[in-house]
XYZ file of C-alpha atoms in Angstrom:
267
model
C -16.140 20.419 4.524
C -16.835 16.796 4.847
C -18.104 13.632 3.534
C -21.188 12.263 6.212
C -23.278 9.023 6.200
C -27.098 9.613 5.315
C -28.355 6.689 7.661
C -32.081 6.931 5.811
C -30.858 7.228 2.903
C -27.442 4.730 3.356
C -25.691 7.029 1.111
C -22.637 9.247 1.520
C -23.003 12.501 1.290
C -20.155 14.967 0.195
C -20.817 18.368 1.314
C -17.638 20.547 -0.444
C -18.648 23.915 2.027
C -19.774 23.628 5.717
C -18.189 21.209 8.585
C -20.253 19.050 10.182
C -20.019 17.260 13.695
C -20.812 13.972 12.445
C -18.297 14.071 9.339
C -16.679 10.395 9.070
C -13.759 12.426 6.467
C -12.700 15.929 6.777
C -12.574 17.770 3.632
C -10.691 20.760 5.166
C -6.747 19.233 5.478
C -4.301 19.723 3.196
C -3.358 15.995 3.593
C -1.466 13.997 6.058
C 2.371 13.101 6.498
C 3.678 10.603 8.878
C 7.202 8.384 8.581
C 6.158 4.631 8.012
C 7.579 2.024 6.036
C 10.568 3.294 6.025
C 9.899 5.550 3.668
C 8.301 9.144 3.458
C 4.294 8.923 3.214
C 1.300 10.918 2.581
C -2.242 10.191 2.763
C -5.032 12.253 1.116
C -7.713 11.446 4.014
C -7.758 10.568 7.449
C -11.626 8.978 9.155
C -12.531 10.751 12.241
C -12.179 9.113 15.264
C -15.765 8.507 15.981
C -16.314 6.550 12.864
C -17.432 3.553 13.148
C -15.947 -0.016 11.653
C -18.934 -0.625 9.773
C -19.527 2.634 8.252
C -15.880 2.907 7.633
C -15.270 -0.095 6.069
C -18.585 0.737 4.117
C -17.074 3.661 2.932
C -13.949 2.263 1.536
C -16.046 -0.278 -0.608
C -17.773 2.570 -2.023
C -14.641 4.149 -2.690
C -12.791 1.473 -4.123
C -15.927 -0.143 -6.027
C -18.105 2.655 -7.739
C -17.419 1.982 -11.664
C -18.454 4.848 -12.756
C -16.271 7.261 -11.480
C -16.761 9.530 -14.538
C -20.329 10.154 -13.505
C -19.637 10.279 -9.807
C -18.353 13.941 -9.971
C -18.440 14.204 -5.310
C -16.195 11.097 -6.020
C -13.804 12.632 -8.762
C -13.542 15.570 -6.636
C -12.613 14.013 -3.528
C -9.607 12.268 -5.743
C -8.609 15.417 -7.277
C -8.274 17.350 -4.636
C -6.143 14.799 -2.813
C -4.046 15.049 -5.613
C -4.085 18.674 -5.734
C -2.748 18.938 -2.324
C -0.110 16.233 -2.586
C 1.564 17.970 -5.791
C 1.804 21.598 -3.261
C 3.417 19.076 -1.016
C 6.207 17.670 -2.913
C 5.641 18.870 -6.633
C 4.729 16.015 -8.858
C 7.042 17.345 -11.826
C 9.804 16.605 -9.752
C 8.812 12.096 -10.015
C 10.105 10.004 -13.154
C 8.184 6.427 -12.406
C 4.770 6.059 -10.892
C 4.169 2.176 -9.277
C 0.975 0.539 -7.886
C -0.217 -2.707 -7.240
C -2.993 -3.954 -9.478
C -6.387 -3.846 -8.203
C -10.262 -4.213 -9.263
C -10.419 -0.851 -8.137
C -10.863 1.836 -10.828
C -8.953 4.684 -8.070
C -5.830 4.031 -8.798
C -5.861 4.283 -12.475
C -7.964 7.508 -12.490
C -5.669 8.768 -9.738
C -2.800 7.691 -12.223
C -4.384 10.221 -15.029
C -4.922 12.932 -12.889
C -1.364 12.791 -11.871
C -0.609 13.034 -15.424
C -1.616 16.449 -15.334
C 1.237 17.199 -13.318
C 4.110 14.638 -14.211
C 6.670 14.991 -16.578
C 5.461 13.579 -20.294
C 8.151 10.567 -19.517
C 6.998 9.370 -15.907
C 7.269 5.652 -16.071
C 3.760 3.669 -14.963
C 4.706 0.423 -13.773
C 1.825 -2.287 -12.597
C 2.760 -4.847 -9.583
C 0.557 -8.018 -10.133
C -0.281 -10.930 -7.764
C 2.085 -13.479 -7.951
C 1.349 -17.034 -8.679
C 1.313 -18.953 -5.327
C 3.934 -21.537 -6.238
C 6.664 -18.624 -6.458
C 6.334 -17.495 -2.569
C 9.441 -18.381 -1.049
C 10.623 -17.480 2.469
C 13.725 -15.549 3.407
C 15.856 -18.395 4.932
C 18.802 -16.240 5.518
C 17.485 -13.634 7.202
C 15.076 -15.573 9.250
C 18.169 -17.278 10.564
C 20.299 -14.231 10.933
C 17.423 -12.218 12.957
C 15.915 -15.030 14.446
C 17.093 -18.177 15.113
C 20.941 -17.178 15.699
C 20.060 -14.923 18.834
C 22.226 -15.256 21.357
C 21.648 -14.936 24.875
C 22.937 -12.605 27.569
C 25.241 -15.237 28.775
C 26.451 -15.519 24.985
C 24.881 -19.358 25.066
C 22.762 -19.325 21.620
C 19.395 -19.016 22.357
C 18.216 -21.968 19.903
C 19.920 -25.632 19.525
C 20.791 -26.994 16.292
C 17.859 -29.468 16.536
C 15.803 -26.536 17.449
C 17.072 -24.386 14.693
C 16.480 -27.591 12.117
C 12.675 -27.989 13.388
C 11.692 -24.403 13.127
C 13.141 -24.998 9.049
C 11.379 -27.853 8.685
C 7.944 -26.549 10.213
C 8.494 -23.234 8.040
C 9.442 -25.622 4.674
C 6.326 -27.503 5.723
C 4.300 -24.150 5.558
C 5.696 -23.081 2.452
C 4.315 -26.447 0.474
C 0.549 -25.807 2.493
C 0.952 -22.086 1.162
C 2.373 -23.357 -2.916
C -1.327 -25.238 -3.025
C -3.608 -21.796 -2.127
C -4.886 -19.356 -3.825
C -3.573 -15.845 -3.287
C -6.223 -14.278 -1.065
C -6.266 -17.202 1.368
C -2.385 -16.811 1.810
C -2.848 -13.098 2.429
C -5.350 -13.511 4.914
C -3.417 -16.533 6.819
C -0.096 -14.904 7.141
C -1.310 -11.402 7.400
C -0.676 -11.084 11.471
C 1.937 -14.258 11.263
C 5.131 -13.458 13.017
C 7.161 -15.056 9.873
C 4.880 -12.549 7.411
C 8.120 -10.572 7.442
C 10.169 -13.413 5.601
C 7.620 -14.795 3.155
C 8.859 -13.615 -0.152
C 7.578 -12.648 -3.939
C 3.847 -11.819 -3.276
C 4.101 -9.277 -6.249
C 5.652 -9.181 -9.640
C 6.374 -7.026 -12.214
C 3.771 -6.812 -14.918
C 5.982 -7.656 -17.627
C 9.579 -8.382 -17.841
C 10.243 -5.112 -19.452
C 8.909 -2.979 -16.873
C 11.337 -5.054 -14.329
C 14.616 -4.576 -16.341
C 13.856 -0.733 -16.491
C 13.355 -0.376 -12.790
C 16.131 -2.296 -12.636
C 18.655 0.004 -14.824
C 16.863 3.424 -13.768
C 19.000 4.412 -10.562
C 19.090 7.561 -8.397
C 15.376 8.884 -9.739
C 12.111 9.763 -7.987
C 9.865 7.001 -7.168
C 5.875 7.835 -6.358
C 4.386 4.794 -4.886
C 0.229 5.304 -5.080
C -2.322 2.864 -3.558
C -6.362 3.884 -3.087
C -6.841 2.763 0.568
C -4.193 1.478 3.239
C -5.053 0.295 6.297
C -3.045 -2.661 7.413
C -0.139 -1.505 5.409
C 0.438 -5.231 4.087
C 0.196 -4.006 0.310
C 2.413 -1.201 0.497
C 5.006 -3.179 2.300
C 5.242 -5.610 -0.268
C 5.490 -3.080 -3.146
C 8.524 -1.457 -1.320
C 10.134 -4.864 -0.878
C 9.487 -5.758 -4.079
C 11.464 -2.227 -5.241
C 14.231 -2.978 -2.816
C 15.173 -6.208 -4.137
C 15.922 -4.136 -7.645
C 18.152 -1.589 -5.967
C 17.634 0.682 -3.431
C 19.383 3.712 -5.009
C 15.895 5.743 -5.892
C 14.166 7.890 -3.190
C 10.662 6.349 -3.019
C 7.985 8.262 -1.708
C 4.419 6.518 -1.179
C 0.951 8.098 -1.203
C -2.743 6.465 -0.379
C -6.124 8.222 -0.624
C -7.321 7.168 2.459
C -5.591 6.373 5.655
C -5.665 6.485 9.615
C -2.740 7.573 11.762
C -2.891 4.747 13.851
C -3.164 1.837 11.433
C -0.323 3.415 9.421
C 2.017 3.862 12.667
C 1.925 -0.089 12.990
C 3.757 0.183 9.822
C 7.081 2.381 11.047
């Protein structure tokens, strides 16, 4: 079973009984488990290796961007039965709060119903929203403690205090250029930046409420769900934005669609 790209047609084609050689998905697995983040993480969906970027990325749009997933049945199916094979995995009635990030993408909230079906009546939803640009902040402290306070073999410190005040002032400097974008610039620019680790508050709670109760709840099951991961970047920032809270729940994350090898860049 497979989903395969109609290059006539340049459609997708979902075929839920026979294999084929030039399937870009596999229908047949029973879903995918690797350790990244941190944390323990599934994936519905894994592309063959022979797929290529274009098709791929094609793919995901038409995953993420149909908007009628009602009347896409292949496309409903595909969902469900990731679902279906997560809940044999780690039995959905055992989670008490569901979080994902907010998205244009209709996925995640049908994904959210159809986990319904399995959840206790009181799992929590909680939304994590795009923050406003002139709240990113950078983690001073630990940029110091990890970074600029190495010391050397010889126990000299690797950095001088001059040193150690221009690398603050060049990262205070990129703080005010990133308070004047707009969200999806700053993503892109400090995606692969070697600070990305240290810039701060890219998410927020959707309301106040929904922070104070994550805040109180302690020691429950956490399902973290996201449509499509393939840098990781989202995910990362939903966990962080968790940790800050507490770190007393056992959080364990789940995306649709994945590859091995993106998500091992995440460990």
């Amino acid at each position: 079973m497979g989903v395969s790209f109609d290059e006539t047609e340049k459609r997708f084609v979902f075929d839920f009984e026979h294999d084929g050689a030039d399937d870009i998905v596999s229908l047949t697995g029973n879903g995918y488990q690797v350790k990244a983040f941190g944390k323990c993480f599934y994936y519905g969906y894994e592309f063959s290796e022979q797929v290529e970027s274009s098709v791929r990325t094609a793919f995901i749009k038409y995953v993420k961007f149909t908007n009628d997933l009602q009347n896409t049945p292949n496309l409903t199916d595909f969902i469900k039965n990731a679902i279906d094979n997560l809940h044999k995995k780690i039995n959905l009635y055992n989670y008490d709060i569901v979080v994902m990030p907010e998205s244009s993408s209709k996925v995640n909230q049908y994904m959210l119903r159809y986990i319904y079906r399995f959840a206790q009546p009181t799992l929590y939803k909680m939304t994590l929203v795009k923050a406003l640009p002139s709240n990113i902040s950078f983690d001073m402290k630990a940029y110091e403690k990890q970074y600029l306070d190495d010391i050397l073999e010889n126990g000299m410190p690797r950095y001088s205090p001059a040193a150690k005040e221009q690398a603050k002032g060049s990262i205070n400097a990129m703080l005010e250029m990133i308070h004047q974008k707009d969200y999806f610039t700053i993503a892109k620019d400090v995606k692969k930046s070697r600070l990305r680790p240290y810039i701060m508050i890219f998410l927020r709670f959707e309301s106040e409420e929904e922070r104070e109760l994550c805040s109180m709840i302690r020691q429950q099951n956490v399902l973290v769900i996201d449509d499509v991961t393939t840098s990781g970047s989202t995910l990362n920032e939903v966990l962080r934005t968790l940790r800050i809270l507490n770190e007393d729940n056992e959080i364990t994350i789940f995306s649709l669609i994945g590859r091995n090898d993106l998500m091992a860049e995440s460990m």
